[in-house]
Amino acid sequence: DTAVSQTPKYLVTQMGNDKSIKCEQNLGHDTMYWYKQDSKKFLKIMFSYNNKELIINETVPNRFSPKSPDKAHLNLHINSLELGDSAVYFCASSQGGGPLNTIYFGEGSWLTVV
Amino acid sequence: AQTVTQSQPEMSVQEAETVTLSCTYDTSESDYYLFWYKQPPSRQMILVIRQEAYKQQNATENRFSVNFQKAAKSFSLKISDSQLGDAAMYFCASVGRSQGNLIFGKGTKLSVKP
């Protein structure tokens, strides 16, 4: 059983399209995250949700909108996709909501914008 | 601000030998955790080992161990008896209590030669 699962794993789409990446965790964690890994493999936090509430929102274009329908799900919707959005997006979760709890990652969603 | 620096973009080790990956960090927080994550070609982020800053004893997980030098803000990873499956990108990361999210280094690509 996959603890943090993301869909789709691979996504190729044209510029200007709108796409969503879904994430679900079955670990019972109450904090979820989205990280972006760029072409240079640099990983950076985008968003963090605790019990469905946004607690971290780094400098991310407002074309990116996270949605957390419940604490086990955190979806990422991207509007008007640009070439620079091509990256691997990782969903993650942690237990307890505190920043010092180990973060577990999903397998990543590889987005290519053409 | 919190930063993590990995000064070795690439490393190579012979199978069955030992290799040490370097990591230094900077933080103003007194309460923080340090992590090593492994990212194989599949791109999945796998937790290798973690260290609580308040613990003086170095963490170990089977063939993986750390050398945590708190005063020097150094957190190196030692891989003993290297195996072909250890070939991957290795990321050092830290999280502080007030900061709330993982800060990653730029990674070290480890190759294992048969």
Short mmCIF file of C-alpha atoms in Angstrom, two decimals:
data_model
loop_
_atom_site.label_atom_id
_atom_site.label_comp_id
_atom_site.label_asym_id
_atom_site.label_seq_id
_atom_site.Cartn_x
_atom_site.Cartn_y
_atom_site.Cartn_z
CA ASP A 1 0.00 0.00 0.00
CA THR A 2 1.39 3.35 -1.07
CA ALA A 3 1.49 5.78 1.84
CA VAL A 4 1.47 8.99 -0.20
CA SER A 5 0.10 8.56 -3.70
CA GLN A 6 -0.03 11.08 -6.50
CA THR A 7 -1.80 11.03 -9.84
CA PRO A 8 -0.90 11.34 -12.59
CA LYS A 9 2.71 10.23 -12.42
CA TYR A 10 3.47 11.68 -15.84
CA LEU A 11 1.71 14.54 -17.57
CA VAL A 12 2.53 16.21 -20.88
CA THR A 13 0.42 19.21 -21.80
CA GLN A 14 0.45 22.31 -23.93
CA MET A 15 1.10 25.85 -22.79
CA GLY A 16 -2.00 27.66 -21.67
CA ASN A 17 -3.82 24.55 -20.48
CA ASP A 18 -5.14 24.01 -16.96
CA LYS A 19 -4.22 20.82 -15.16
CA SER A 20 -4.56 19.22 -11.74
CA ILE A 21 -2.42 16.82 -9.76
CA LYS A 22 -4.09 14.82 -7.02
CA CYS A 23 -2.54 13.60 -3.80
CA GLU A 24 -3.78 11.27 -1.13
CA GLN A 25 -2.10 9.95 2.00
CA ASN A 26 -3.22 6.99 4.09
CA LEU A 27 -0.83 7.57 6.98
CA GLY A 28 -3.32 9.45 9.13
CA HIS A 29 -1.14 12.56 8.95
CA ASP A 30 -2.73 15.96 9.34
CA THR A 31 -0.17 18.03 7.47
CA MET A 32 0.41 17.85 3.73
CA TYR A 33 2.79 19.63 1.40
CA TRP A 34 3.58 20.34 -2.21
CA TYR A 35 7.23 20.59 -3.26
CA LYS A 36 8.62 21.45 -6.68
CA GLN A 37 11.81 19.98 -8.09
CA ASP A 38 13.13 21.93 -11.05
CA SER A 39 15.35 20.81 -13.91
CA LYS A 40 18.43 21.33 -11.77
CA LYS A 41 16.89 18.99 -9.21
CA PHE A 42 16.52 21.73 -6.63
CA LEU A 43 13.63 20.98 -4.25
CA LYS A 44 11.58 23.77 -2.80
CA ILE A 45 8.41 23.99 -0.73
CA MET A 46 5.36 25.47 -2.41
CA PHE A 47 2.49 24.96 0.01
CA SER A 48 1.71 23.35 3.32
CA TYR A 49 -1.68 22.51 4.77
CA ASN A 50 -2.50 21.50 8.33
CA ASN A 51 -5.96 20.08 8.94
CA LYS A 52 -7.15 21.54 5.64
CA GLU A 53 -5.84 25.01 6.48
CA LEU A 54 -3.08 26.71 4.54
CA ILE A 55 -0.06 27.34 6.78
CA ILE A 56 2.78 27.86 4.31
CA ASN A 57 2.48 29.61 0.98
CA GLU A 58 5.85 30.37 -0.52
CA THR A 59 6.30 32.79 -3.37
CA VAL A 60 4.37 30.90 -5.98
CA PRO A 61 2.41 32.42 -8.89
CA ASN A 62 -1.29 32.60 -8.17
CA ARG A 63 -1.82 30.33 -11.17
CA PHE A 64 -1.08 27.59 -8.65
CA SER A 65 -3.99 26.86 -6.33
CA PRO A 66 -3.91 24.08 -3.77
CA LYS A 67 -7.13 22.56 -2.49
CA SER A 68 -7.53 20.35 0.54
CA PRO A 69 -11.01 18.79 0.73
CA ASP A 70 -9.98 16.84 3.83
CA LYS A 71 -6.80 16.21 5.72
CA ALA A 72 -5.99 13.10 3.67
CA HIS A 73 -6.05 14.92 0.34
CA LEU A 74 -4.19 17.87 -1.09
CA ASN A 75 -4.68 18.60 -4.77
CA LEU A 76 -2.73 21.08 -6.87
CA HIS A 77 -4.42 22.94 -9.68
CA ILE A 78 -2.38 24.91 -12.18
CA ASN A 79 -3.95 27.44 -14.54
CA SER A 80 -2.51 28.78 -17.79
CA LEU A 81 0.50 26.48 -17.77
CA GLU A 82 3.85 27.93 -18.84
CA LEU A 83 7.04 26.27 -20.07
CA GLY A 84 8.74 27.11 -16.79
CA ASP A 85 6.21 25.05 -14.89
CA SER A 86 7.84 21.91 -16.22
CA ALA A 87 9.15 20.11 -13.16
CA VAL A 88 8.55 17.19 -10.85
CA TYR A 89 5.95 17.99 -8.21
CA PHE A 90 6.10 16.08 -4.98
CA CYS A 91 3.30 15.71 -2.51
CA ALA A 92 4.29 14.91 1.06
CA SER A 93 2.80 14.51 4.50
CA SER A 94 3.84 14.51 8.13
CA GLN A 95 2.30 13.49 11.41
CA GLY A 96 1.23 15.79 14.16
CA GLY A 97 1.34 19.00 12.21
CA GLY A 98 4.54 20.15 13.78
CA PRO A 99 7.52 21.10 11.67
CA LEU A 100 9.82 18.63 13.41
CA ASN A 101 7.98 15.54 12.31
CA THR A 102 9.43 13.41 9.53
CA ILE A 103 8.03 14.23 6.13
CA TYR A 104 7.13 11.36 3.81
CA PHE A 105 7.06 11.93 0.08
CA GLY A 106 4.97 10.61 -2.74
CA GLU A 107 6.56 9.30 -5.94
CA GLY A 108 6.31 12.62 -7.72
CA SER A 109 4.35 13.85 -10.71
CA TRP A 110 6.46 14.67 -13.72
CA LEU A 111 4.90 17.61 -15.55
CA THR A 112 6.16 18.59 -18.99
CA VAL A 113 4.73 21.69 -20.66
CA VAL A 114 5.29 21.92 -24.41
CA ALA B 1 17.04 32.07 7.54
CA GLN B 2 17.98 28.45 7.18
CA THR B 3 20.36 27.15 4.52
CA VAL B 4 21.76 23.74 3.60
CA THR B 5 24.91 23.34 1.54
CA GLN B 6 26.17 20.23 -0.19
CA SER B 7 29.56 20.99 -1.66
CA GLN B 8 29.96 17.78 -3.67
CA PRO B 9 27.81 17.75 -6.83
CA GLU B 10 29.02 14.24 -7.67
CA MET B 11 30.75 11.40 -5.87
CA SER B 12 31.83 7.94 -6.89
CA VAL B 13 32.54 4.82 -4.84
CA GLN B 14 33.59 1.28 -5.58
CA GLU B 15 31.12 -1.43 -4.66
CA ALA B 16 31.67 -2.69 -1.08
CA GLU B 17 33.71 0.40 -0.18
CA THR B 18 32.74 3.27 2.12
CA VAL B 19 31.84 6.78 1.03
CA THR B 20 31.04 9.96 2.95
CA LEU B 21 28.77 12.69 1.63
CA SER B 22 29.19 16.16 3.10
CA CYS B 23 26.55 18.58 4.27
CA THR B 24 26.73 21.83 6.20
CA TYR B 25 23.83 23.89 7.38
CA ASP B 26 23.08 27.19 8.95
CA THR B 27 20.20 27.92 11.27
CA SER B 28 19.30 30.38 13.98
CA GLU B 29 16.99 27.89 15.64
CA SER B 30 17.96 25.82 18.65
CA ASP B 31 15.42 23.08 17.96
CA TYR B 32 15.72 21.42 14.57
CA TYR B 33 16.01 18.12 12.74
CA LEU B 34 18.36 17.05 9.98
CA PHE B 35 17.66 14.49 7.28
CA TRP B 36 19.23 12.63 4.42
CA TYR B 37 16.93 11.68 1.56
CA LYS B 38 17.78 9.40 -1.33
CA GLN B 39 16.35 9.95 -4.80
CA PRO B 40 17.00 7.07 -7.23
CA PRO B 41 16.33 7.45 -10.98
CA SER B 42 12.68 6.66 -10.29
CA ARG B 43 12.58 10.14 -8.69
CA GLN B 44 10.92 8.93 -5.50
CA MET B 45 12.20 10.65 -2.37
CA ILE B 46 13.16 8.06 0.22
CA LEU B 47 14.08 8.94 3.79
CA VAL B 48 17.47 7.45 4.63
CA ILE B 49 18.19 8.75 8.10
CA ARG B 50 17.28 11.57 10.47
CA GLN B 51 18.97 13.27 13.39
CA GLU B 52 17.43 15.32 16.18
CA ALA B 53 19.67 18.27 16.95
CA TYR B 54 19.31 17.84 20.71
CA LYS B 55 20.74 14.31 20.54
CA GLN B 56 24.49 14.02 20.77
CA GLN B 57 24.55 10.42 19.60
CA ASN B 58 24.94 9.98 15.87
CA ALA B 59 22.01 8.29 14.13
CA THR B 60 22.58 4.97 12.36
CA GLU B 61 20.41 2.89 10.06
CA ASN B 62 22.06 -0.35 9.00
CA ARG B 63 24.83 0.63 6.54
CA PHE B 64 24.03 4.34 6.83
CA SER B 65 25.35 6.52 9.61
CA VAL B 66 25.84 10.22 10.18
CA ASN B 67 28.59 12.30 11.68
CA PHE B 68 26.74 15.16 13.36
CA GLN B 69 29.00 17.99 14.49
CA LYS B 70 26.63 20.52 16.00
CA ALA B 71 29.17 23.22 16.76
CA ALA B 72 30.53 23.04 13.23
CA LYS B 73 27.00 22.74 11.78
CA SER B 74 28.08 19.70 9.84
CA PHE B 75 25.98 16.63 9.05
CA SER B 76 27.76 14.11 6.83
CA LEU B 77 26.39 10.77 5.67
CA LYS B 78 28.56 7.66 5.65
CA ILE B 79 27.54 4.70 3.52
CA SER B 80 29.38 1.50 4.37
CA ASP B 81 29.68 -1.56 2.15
CA SER B 82 28.26 0.39 -0.80
CA GLN B 83 25.89 -1.47 -3.06
CA LEU B 84 24.86 -0.85 -6.66
CA GLY B 85 21.39 0.06 -5.40
CA ASP B 86 22.84 2.95 -3.43
CA ALA B 87 23.44 4.86 -6.65
CA ALA B 88 21.17 7.89 -6.48
CA MET B 89 20.94 11.58 -5.71
CA TYR B 90 21.30 12.25 -2.01
CA PHE B 91 19.75 15.33 -0.47
CA CYS B 92 20.56 16.77 2.91
CA ALA B 93 17.69 18.70 4.50
CA SER B 94 16.83 20.54 7.68
CA VAL B 95 13.69 21.77 9.37
CA GLY B 96 13.43 24.09 12.32
CA ARG B 97 10.62 24.34 14.81
CA SER B 98 9.53 27.83 13.88
CA GLN B 99 10.27 27.51 10.18
CA GLY B 100 7.89 24.67 9.42
CA ASN B 101 9.19 23.19 6.19
CA LEU B 102 12.15 21.22 4.89
CA ILE B 103 15.02 23.15 3.40
CA PHE B 104 17.03 21.04 0.96
CA GLY B 105 20.60 21.19 -0.25
CA LYS B 106 21.27 20.94 -3.97
CA GLY B 107 22.07 17.26 -3.79
CA THR B 108 25.03 14.95 -4.41
CA LYS B 109 24.89 12.42 -7.22
CA LEU B 110 26.44 9.16 -6.05
CA SER B 111 27.67 6.59 -8.53
CA VAL B 112 28.60 3.07 -7.45
CA LYS B 113 31.11 1.20 -9.60
CA PRO B 114 30.95 -2.60 -9.79
#
